[in-house]
mmCIF file of C-alpha atoms and ligand atoms in Angstrom:
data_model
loop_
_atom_site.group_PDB
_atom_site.id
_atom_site.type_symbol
_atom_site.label_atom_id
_atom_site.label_comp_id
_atom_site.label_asym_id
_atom_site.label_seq_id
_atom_site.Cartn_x
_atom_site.Cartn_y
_atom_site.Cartn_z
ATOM 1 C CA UNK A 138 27.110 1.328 -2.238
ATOM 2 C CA UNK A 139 25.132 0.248 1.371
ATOM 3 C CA UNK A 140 21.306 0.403 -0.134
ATOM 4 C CA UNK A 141 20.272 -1.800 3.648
ATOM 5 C CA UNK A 142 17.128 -0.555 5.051
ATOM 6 C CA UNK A 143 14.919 -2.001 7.816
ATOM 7 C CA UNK A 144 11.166 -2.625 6.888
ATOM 8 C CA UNK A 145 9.150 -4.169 9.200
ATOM 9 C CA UNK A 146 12.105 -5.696 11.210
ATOM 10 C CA UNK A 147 13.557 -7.202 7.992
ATOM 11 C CA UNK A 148 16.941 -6.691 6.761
ATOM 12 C CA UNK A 149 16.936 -5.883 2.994
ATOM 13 C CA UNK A 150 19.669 -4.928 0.941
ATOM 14 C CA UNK A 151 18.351 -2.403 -0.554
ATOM 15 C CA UNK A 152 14.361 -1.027 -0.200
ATOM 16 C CA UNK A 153 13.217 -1.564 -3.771
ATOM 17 C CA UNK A 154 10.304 -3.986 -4.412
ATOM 18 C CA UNK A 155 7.484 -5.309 -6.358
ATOM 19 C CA UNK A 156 4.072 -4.133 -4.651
ATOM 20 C CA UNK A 157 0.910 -6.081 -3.802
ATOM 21 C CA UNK A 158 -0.345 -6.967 -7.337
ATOM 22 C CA UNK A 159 -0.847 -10.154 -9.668
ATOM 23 C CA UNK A 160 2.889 -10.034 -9.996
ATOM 24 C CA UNK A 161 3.128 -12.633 -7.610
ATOM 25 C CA UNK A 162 1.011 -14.935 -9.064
ATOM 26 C CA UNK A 163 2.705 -16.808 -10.919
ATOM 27 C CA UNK A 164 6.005 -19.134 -9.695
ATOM 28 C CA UNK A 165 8.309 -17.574 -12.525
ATOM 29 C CA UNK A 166 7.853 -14.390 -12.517
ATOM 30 C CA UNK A 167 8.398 -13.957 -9.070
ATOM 31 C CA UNK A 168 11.879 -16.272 -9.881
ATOM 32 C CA UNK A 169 11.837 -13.539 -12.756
ATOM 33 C CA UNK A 170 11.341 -10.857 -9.789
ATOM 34 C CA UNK A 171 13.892 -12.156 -6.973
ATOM 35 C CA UNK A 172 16.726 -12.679 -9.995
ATOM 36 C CA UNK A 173 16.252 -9.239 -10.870
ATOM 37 C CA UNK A 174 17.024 -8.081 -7.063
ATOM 38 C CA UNK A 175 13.650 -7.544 -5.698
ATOM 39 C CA UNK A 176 14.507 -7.245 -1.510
ATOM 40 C CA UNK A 177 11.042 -8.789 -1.174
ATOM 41 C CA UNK A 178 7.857 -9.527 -2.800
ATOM 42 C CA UNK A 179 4.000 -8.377 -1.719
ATOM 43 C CA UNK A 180 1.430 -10.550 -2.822
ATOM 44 C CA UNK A 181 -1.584 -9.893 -4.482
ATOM 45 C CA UNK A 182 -4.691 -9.481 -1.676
ATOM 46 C CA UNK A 183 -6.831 -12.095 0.137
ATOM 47 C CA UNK A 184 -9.986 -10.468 0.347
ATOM 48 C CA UNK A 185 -11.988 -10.012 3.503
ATOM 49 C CA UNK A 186 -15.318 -10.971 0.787
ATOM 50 C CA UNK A 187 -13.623 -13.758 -0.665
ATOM 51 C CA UNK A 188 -12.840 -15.848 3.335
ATOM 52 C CA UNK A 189 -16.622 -15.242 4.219
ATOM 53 C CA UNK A 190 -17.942 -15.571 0.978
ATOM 54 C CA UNK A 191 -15.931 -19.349 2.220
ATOM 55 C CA UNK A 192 -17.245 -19.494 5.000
ATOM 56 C CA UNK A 193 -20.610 -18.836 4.092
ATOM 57 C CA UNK A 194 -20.768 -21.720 1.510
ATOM 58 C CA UNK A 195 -19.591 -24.291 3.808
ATOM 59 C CA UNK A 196 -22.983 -23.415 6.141
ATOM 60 C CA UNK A 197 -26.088 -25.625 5.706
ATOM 61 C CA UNK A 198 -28.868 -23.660 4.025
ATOM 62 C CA UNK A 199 -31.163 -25.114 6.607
ATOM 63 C CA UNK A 200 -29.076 -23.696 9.379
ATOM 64 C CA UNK A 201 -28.716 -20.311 8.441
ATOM 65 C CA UNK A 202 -31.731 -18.175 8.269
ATOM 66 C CA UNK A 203 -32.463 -17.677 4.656
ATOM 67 C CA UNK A 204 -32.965 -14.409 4.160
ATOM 68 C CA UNK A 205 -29.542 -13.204 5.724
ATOM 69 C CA UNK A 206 -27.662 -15.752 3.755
ATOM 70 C CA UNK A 207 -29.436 -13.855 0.647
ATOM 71 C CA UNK A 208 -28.557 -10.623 1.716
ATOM 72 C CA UNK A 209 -24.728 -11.077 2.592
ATOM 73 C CA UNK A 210 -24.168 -13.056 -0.448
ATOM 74 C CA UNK A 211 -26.026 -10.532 -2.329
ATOM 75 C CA UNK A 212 -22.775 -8.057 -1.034
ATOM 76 C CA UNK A 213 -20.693 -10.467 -2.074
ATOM 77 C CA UNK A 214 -18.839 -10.298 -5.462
ATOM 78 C CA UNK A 215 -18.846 -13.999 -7.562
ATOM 79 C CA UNK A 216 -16.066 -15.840 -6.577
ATOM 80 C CA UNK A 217 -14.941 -16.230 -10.328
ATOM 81 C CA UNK A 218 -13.113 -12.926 -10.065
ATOM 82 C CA UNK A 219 -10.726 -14.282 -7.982
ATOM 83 C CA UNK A 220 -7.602 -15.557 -9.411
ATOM 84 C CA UNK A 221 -7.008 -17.537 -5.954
ATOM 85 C CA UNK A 222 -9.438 -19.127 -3.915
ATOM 86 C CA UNK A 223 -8.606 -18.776 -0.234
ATOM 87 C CA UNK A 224 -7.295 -22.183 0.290
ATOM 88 C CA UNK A 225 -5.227 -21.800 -3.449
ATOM 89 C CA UNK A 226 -3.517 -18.153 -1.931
ATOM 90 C CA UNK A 227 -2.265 -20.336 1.353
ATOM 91 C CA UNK A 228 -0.857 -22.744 -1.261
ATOM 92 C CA UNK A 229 0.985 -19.807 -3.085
ATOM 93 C CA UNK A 230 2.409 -18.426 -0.110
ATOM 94 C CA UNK A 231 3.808 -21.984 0.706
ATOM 95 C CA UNK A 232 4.785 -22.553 -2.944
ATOM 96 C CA UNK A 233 6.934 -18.863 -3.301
ATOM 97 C CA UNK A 234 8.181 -19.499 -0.208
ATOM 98 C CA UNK A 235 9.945 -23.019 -1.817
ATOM 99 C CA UNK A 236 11.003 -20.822 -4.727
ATOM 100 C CA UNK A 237 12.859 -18.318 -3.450
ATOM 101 C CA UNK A 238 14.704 -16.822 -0.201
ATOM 102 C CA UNK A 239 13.019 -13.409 -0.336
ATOM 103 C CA UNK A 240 10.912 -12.221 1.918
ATOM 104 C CA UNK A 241 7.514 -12.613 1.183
ATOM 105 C CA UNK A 242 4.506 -9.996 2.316
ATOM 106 C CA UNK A 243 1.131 -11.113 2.103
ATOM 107 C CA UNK A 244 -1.785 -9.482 2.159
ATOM 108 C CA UNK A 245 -5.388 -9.104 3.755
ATOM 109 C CA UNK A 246 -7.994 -6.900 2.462
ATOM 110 C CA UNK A 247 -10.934 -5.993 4.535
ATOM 111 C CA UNK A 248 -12.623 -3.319 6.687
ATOM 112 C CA UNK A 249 -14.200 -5.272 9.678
ATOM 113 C CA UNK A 250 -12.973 -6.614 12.502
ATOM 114 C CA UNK A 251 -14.726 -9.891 12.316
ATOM 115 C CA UNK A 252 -14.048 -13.551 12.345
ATOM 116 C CA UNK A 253 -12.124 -13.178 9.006
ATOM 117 C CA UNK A 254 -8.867 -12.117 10.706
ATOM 118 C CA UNK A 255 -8.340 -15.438 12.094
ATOM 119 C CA UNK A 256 -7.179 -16.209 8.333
ATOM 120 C CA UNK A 257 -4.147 -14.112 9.696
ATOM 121 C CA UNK A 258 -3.115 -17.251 11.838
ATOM 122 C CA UNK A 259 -3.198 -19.651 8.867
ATOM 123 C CA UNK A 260 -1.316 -17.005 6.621
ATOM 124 C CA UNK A 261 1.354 -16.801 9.476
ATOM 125 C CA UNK A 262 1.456 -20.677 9.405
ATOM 126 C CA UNK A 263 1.703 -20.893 5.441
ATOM 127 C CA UNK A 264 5.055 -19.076 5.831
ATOM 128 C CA UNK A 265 4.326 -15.560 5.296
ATOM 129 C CA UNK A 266 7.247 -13.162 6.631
ATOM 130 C CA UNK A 267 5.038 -10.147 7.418
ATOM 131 C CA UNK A 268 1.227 -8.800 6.711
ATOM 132 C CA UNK A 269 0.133 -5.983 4.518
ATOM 133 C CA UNK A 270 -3.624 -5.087 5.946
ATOM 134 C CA UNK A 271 -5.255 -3.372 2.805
ATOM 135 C CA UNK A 272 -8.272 -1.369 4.798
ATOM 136 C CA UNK A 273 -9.565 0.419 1.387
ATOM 137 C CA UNK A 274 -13.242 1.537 1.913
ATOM 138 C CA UNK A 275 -15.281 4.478 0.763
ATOM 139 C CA UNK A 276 -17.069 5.896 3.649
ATOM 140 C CA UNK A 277 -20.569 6.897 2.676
ATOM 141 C CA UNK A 278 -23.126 6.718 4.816
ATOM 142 C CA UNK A 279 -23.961 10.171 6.236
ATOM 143 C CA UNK A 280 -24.233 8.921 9.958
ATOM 144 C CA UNK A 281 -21.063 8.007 10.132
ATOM 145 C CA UNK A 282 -18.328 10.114 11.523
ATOM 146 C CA UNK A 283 -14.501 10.553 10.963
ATOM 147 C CA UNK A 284 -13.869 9.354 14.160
ATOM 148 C CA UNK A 285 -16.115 6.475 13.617
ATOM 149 C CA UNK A 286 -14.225 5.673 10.273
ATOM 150 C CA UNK A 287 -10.978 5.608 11.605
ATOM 151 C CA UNK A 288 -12.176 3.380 15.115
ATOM 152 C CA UNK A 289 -13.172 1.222 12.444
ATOM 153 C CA UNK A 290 -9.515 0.661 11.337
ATOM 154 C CA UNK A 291 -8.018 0.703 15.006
ATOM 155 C CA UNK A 292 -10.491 -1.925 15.549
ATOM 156 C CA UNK A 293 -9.308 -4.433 12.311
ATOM 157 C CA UNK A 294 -5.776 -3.820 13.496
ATOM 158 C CA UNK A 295 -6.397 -4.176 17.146
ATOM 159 C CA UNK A 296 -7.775 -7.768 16.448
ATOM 160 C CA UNK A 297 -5.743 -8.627 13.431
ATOM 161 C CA UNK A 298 -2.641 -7.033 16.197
ATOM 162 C CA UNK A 299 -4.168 -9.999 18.657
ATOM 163 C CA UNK A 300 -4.129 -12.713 15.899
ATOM 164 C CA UNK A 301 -0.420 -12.931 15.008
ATOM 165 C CA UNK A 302 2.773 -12.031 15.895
ATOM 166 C CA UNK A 303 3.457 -11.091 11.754
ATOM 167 C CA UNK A 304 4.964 -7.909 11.253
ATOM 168 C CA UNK A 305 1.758 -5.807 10.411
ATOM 169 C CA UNK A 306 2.104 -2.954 7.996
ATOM 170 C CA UNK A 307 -1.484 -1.021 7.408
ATOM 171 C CA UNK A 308 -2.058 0.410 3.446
ATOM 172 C CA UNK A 309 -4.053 3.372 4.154
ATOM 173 C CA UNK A 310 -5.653 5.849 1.957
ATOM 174 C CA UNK A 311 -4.430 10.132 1.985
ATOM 175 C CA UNK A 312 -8.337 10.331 2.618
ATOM 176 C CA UNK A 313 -8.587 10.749 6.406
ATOM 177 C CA UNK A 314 -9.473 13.913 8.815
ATOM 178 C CA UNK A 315 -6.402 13.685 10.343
ATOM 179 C CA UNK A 316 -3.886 11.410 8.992
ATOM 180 C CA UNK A 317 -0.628 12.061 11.488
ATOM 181 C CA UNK A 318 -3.616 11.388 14.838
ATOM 182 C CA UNK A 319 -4.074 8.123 12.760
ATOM 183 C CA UNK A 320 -0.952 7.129 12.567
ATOM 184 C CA UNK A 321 -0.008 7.907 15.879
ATOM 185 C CA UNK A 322 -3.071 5.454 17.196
ATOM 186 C CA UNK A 323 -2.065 2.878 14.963
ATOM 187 C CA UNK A 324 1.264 2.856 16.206
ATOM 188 C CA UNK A 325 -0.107 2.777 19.412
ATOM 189 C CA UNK A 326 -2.361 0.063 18.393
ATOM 190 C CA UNK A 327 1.254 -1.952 17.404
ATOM 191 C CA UNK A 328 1.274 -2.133 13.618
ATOM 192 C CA UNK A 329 4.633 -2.167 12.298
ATOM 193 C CA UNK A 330 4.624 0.067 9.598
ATOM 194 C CA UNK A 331 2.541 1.853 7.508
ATOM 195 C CA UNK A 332 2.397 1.556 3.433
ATOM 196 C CA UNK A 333 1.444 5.210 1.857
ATOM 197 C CA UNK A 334 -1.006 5.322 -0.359
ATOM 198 C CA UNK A 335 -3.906 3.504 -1.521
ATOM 199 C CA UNK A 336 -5.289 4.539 -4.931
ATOM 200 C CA UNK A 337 -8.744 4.492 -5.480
ATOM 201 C CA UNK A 338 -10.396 3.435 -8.180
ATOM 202 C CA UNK A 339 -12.485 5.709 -10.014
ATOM 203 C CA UNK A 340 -14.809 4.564 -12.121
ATOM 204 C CA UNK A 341 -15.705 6.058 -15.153
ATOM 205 C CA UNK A 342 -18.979 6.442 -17.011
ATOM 206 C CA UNK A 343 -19.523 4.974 -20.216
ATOM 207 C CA UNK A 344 -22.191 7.763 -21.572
ATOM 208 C CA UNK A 345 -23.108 5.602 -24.630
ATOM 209 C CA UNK A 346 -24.371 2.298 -22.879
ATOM 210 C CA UNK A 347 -24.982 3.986 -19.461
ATOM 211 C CA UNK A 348 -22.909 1.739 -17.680
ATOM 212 C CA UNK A 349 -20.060 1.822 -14.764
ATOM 213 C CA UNK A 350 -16.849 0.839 -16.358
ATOM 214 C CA UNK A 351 -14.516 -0.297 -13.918
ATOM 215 C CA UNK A 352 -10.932 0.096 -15.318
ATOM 216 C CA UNK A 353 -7.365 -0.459 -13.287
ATOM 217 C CA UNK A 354 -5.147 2.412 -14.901
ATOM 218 C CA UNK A 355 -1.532 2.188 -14.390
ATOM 219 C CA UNK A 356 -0.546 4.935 -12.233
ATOM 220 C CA UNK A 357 1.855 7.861 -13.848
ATOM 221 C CA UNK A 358 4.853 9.842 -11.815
ATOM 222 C CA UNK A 359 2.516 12.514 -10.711
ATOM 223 C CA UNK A 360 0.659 10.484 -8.190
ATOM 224 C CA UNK A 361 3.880 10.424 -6.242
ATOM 225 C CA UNK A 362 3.777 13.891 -5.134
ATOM 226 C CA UNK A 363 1.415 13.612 -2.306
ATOM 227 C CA UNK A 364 2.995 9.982 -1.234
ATOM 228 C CA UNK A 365 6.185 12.479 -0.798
ATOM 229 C CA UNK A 366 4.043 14.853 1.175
ATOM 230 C CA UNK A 367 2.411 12.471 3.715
ATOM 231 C CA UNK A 368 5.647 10.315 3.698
ATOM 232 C CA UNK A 369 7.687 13.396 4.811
ATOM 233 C CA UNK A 370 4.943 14.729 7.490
ATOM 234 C CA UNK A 371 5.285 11.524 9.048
ATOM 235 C CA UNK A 372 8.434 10.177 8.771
ATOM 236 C CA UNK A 373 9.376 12.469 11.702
ATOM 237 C CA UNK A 374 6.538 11.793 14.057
ATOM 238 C CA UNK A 375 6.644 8.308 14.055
ATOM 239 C CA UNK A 376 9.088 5.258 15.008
ATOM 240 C CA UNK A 377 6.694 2.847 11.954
ATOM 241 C CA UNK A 378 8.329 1.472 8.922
ATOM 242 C CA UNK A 379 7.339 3.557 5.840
ATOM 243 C CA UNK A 380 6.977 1.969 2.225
ATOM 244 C CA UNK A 381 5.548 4.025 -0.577
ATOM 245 C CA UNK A 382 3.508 2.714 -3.171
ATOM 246 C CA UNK A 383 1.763 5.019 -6.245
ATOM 247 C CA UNK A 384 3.923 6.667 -8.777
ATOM 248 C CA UNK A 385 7.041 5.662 -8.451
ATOM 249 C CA UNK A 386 8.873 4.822 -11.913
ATOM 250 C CA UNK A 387 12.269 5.694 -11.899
ATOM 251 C CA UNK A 388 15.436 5.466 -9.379
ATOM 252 C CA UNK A 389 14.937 9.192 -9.250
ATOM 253 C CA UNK A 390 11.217 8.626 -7.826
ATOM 254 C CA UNK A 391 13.035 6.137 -5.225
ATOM 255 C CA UNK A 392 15.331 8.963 -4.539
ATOM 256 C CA UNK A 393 12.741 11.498 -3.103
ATOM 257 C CA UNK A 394 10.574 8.805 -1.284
ATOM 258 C CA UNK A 395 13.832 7.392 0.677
ATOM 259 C CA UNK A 396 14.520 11.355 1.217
ATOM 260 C CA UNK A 397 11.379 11.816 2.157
ATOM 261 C CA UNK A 398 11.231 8.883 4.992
ATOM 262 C CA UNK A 399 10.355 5.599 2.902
ATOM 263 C CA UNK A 400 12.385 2.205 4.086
ATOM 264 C CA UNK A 401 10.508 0.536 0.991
ATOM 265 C CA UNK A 402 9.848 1.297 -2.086
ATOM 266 C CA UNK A 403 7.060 -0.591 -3.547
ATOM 267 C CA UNK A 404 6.395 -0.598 -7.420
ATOM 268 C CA UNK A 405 3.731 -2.258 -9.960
ATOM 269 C CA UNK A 406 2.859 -0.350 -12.498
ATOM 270 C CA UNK A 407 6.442 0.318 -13.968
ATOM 271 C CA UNK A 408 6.985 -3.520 -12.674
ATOM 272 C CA UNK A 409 3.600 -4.505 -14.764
ATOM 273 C CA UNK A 410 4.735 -2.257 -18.240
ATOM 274 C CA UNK A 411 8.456 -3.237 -18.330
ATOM 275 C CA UNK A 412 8.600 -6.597 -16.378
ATOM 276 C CA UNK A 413 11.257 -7.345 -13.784
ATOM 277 C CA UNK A 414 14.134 -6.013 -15.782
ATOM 278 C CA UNK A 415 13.374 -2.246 -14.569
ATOM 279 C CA UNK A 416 13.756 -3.446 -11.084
ATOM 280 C CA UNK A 417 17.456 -4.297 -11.644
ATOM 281 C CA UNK A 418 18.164 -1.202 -13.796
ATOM 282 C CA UNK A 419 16.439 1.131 -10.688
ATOM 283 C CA UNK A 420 18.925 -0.217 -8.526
ATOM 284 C CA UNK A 421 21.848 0.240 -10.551
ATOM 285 C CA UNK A 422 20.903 3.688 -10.727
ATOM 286 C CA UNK A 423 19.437 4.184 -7.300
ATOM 287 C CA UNK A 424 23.423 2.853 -6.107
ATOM 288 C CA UNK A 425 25.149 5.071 -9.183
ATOM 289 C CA UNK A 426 22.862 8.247 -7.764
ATOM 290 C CA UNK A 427 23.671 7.696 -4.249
ATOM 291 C CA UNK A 428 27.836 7.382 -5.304
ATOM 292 C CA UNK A 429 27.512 10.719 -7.758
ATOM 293 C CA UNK A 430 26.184 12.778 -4.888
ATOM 294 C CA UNK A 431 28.608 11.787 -2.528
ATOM 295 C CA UNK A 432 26.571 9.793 -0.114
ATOM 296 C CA UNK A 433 28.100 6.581 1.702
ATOM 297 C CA UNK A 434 24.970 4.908 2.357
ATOM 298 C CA UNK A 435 21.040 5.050 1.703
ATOM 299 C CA UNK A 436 20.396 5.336 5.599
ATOM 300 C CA UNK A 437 22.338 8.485 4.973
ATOM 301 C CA UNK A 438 19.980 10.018 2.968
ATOM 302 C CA UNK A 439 16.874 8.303 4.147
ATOM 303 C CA UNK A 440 13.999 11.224 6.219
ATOM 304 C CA UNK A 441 16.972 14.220 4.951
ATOM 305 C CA UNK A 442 13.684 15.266 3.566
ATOM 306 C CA UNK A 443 11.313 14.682 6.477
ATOM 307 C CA UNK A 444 9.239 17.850 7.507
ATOM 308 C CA UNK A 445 7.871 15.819 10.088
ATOM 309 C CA UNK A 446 10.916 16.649 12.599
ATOM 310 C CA UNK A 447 10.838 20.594 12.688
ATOM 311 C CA UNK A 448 8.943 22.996 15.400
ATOM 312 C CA UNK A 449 5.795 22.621 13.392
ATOM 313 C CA UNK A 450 5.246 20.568 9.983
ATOM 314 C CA UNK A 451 1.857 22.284 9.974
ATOM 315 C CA UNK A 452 2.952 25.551 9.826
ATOM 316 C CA UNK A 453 5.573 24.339 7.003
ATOM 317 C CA UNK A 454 2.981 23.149 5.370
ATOM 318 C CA UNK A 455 1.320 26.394 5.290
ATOM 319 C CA UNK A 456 4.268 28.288 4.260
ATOM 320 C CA UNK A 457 4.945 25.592 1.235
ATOM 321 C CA UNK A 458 1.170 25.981 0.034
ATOM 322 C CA UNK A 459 1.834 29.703 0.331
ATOM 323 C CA UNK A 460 5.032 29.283 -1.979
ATOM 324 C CA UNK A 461 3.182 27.469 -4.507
ATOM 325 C CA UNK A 462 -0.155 29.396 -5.287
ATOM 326 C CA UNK A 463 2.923 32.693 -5.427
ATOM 327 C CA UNK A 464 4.845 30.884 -7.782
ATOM 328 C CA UNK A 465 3.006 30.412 -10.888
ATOM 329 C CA UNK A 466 3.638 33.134 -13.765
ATOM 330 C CA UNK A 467 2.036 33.345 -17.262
ATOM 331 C CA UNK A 468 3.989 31.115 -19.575
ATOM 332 C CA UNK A 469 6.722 32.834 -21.358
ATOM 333 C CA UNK A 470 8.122 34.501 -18.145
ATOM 334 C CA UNK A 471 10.765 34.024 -16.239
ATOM 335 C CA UNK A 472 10.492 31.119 -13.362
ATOM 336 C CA UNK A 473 9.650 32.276 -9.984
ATOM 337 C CA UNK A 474 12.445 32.607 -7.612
ATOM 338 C CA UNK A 475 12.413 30.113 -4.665
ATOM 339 C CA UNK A 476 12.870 33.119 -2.291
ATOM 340 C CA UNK A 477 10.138 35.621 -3.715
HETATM 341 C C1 FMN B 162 -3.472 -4.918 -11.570
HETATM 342 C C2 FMN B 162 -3.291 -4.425 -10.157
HETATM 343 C C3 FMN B 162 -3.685 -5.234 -9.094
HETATM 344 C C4 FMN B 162 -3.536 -4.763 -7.784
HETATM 345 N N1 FMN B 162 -3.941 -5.569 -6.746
HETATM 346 C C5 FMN B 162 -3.789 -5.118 -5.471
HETATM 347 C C6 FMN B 162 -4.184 -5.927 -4.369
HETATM 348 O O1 FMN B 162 -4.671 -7.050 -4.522
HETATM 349 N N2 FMN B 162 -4.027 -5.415 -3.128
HETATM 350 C C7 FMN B 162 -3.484 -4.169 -2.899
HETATM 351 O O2 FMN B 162 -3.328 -3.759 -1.742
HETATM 352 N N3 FMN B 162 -3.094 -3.387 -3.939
HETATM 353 C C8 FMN B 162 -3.247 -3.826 -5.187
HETATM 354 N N4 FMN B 162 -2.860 -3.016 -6.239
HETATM 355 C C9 FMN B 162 -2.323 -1.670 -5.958
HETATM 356 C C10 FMN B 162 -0.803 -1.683 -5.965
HETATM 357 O O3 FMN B 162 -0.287 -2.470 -4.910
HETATM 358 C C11 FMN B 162 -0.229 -0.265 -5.820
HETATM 359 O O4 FMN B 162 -0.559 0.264 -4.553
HETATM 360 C C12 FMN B 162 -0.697 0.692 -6.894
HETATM 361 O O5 FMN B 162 -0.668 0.084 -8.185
HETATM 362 C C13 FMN B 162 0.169 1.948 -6.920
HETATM 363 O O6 FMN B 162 1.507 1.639 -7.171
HETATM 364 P P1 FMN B 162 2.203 1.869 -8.625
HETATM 365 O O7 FMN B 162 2.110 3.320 -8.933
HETATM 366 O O8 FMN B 162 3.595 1.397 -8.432
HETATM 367 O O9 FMN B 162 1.421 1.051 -9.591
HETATM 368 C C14 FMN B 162 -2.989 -3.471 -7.540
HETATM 369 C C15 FMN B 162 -2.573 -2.693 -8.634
HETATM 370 C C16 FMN B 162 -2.719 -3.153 -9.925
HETATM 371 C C17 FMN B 162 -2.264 -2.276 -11.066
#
């Protein structure tokens, strides 16, 4: 069975891959990863804290004004929760690009459009094949607007865009006014592709001790619904790559996000609880799927799903929503008909 797809310019055999995450940390299990068929690997992220936090060190104390050094550092988390330094995650770029032919993504976290980009160049030099830009933020101060928010992410990709020539895909959160106008700018703005969605982490209280208890939770199939949502919206309206990322744990999963408009399909938590072995095993059954419904390729199927093409994928949307509140019955009765 043809799995091919095009992400980001590259050629993979099939879209399936491990997402940005400490999978690519270490040398074998990214050997692990690439034997089990991964079409490319995204590293962990290089933080946009971490390169000034850096650059802030290597200042004399005498030449900066004290009191600013204070406060930036005092926004700055301690360097020890870094697994790689900056100079260490140039190094492991270079070092899994020796180990294996796949493509490898890295990946830049940050929300400003400051002199932190120019780590893109070095990145690019290190070996990188293309650029995930990670703009996760929490927008909170009241002046702010949404149109302020989102020039803030033109404005990272506009300079990041004038950096390198890397293919650029930007991970974005579900959580702006209007995602599609987004989109359409950064497209405009010439990233490559766009990586749907960002979770955020919540954290939780700890009522006992009072304290904030930051926790990464695996992510369950659920979370994949509105990645299918936003994937099929704007896999129609836009000439970007599309990778998913959140929720996807079975070939199945793959299924509906290719359907829906995905050319990759990235995965860590399923990667993270069964280890590289599931990767193989989705693709087996992503290819056996693909054969038992009579399709000769995966471009075949890929955006059959897309609402993004029609008259109006807003009005859909409205009609779907409609469908949904109408469908639910008291348990015990018989399932709503699609059609009433
Ligand atoms: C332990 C862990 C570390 C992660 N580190 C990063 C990171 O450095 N940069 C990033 O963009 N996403 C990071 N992610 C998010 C994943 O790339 C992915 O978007 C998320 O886990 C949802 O995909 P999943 O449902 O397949 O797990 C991390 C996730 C986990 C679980």
């Amino acid at each position: 069975m043809d799995l091919s797809t095009t992400y980001l310019g590259l050629h993979l055999p099939h879209p399936l891959m491990p997402g940005s995450s400490p999978l690519a940390d270490d040398l074998d299990t990214v050997r692990r990863l690439e034997d089990a068929g991964a079409a490319a690997i995204v590293m962990r992220s290089l933080f946009e804290e971490q390169i000034v936090s850096d650059e802030l060190a290597t200042y004399d104390a005498h030449e900066v004004p004290s009191e600013s050094y204070a406060e930036a550092l005092s926004y700055l988390p301690e360097p020890s929760i870094f697994s790689l330094g900056t100079h260490e995650y140039l190094e492991q770029i270079q070092r899994i690009k020796d180990a294996v032919a796949i493509p490898v993504i890295a990946s830049l976290n940050g929300t400003t459009p400051d002199n932190w980009i120019e780590y893109a160049r070095l990145i690019a030099q290190a070996g990188a094949d293309a650029l995930e830009l990670n703009v996760y933020d929490l927008p909170t101060d009241p002046r702010e607007s949404g149109e302020d928010v989102e020039r803030r992410v033109l404005d990272v990709v506009t300079t990041l865009r004038e950096a390198v020539a890397l293919p650029l895909a930007v991970k974005l959160s579900p959580f702006y006014s209007s995602l599609a106008n987004l989109a359409r700018k950064l497209e405009l703005a010439r990233a490559d592709g766009l990586v749907i969605f960002n979770r955020f982490y919540q954290p939780d209280i700890d009522v006992e001790s009072l304290e904030i208890v930051p926790r990464a939770r695996l992510s369950n199939p659920t979370e994949l619904l509105l990645r299918l949502r936003w994937l099929s919206i704007l896999s129609g309206q836009t000439g970007m790559s599309l990778a998913v990322t959140g929720g996807v744990h079975n070939a199945v999963d793959a299924v509906k996000a290719v359907m829906a408009g995905a050319h990759a399909v990235q995965m860590v938590s399923v990667l993270l609880r069964r280890g590289p072995a599931a990767l193989s095993r989705m693709r087996a059954e992503l290819s056996r799927w693909l054969e038992e419904h009579g399709y000769d390729s995966l471009r075949q199927m890929q955006g059959s799903m897309s609402a993004g093409r029609g008259a109006s994928p807003a009005a859909l949307e409205r009609v779907q929503y409609m469908r949904v509140l109408h469908s639910w019955r008291p348990e015990g009765d018989a399932p709503a008909r699609r059609d009433s």
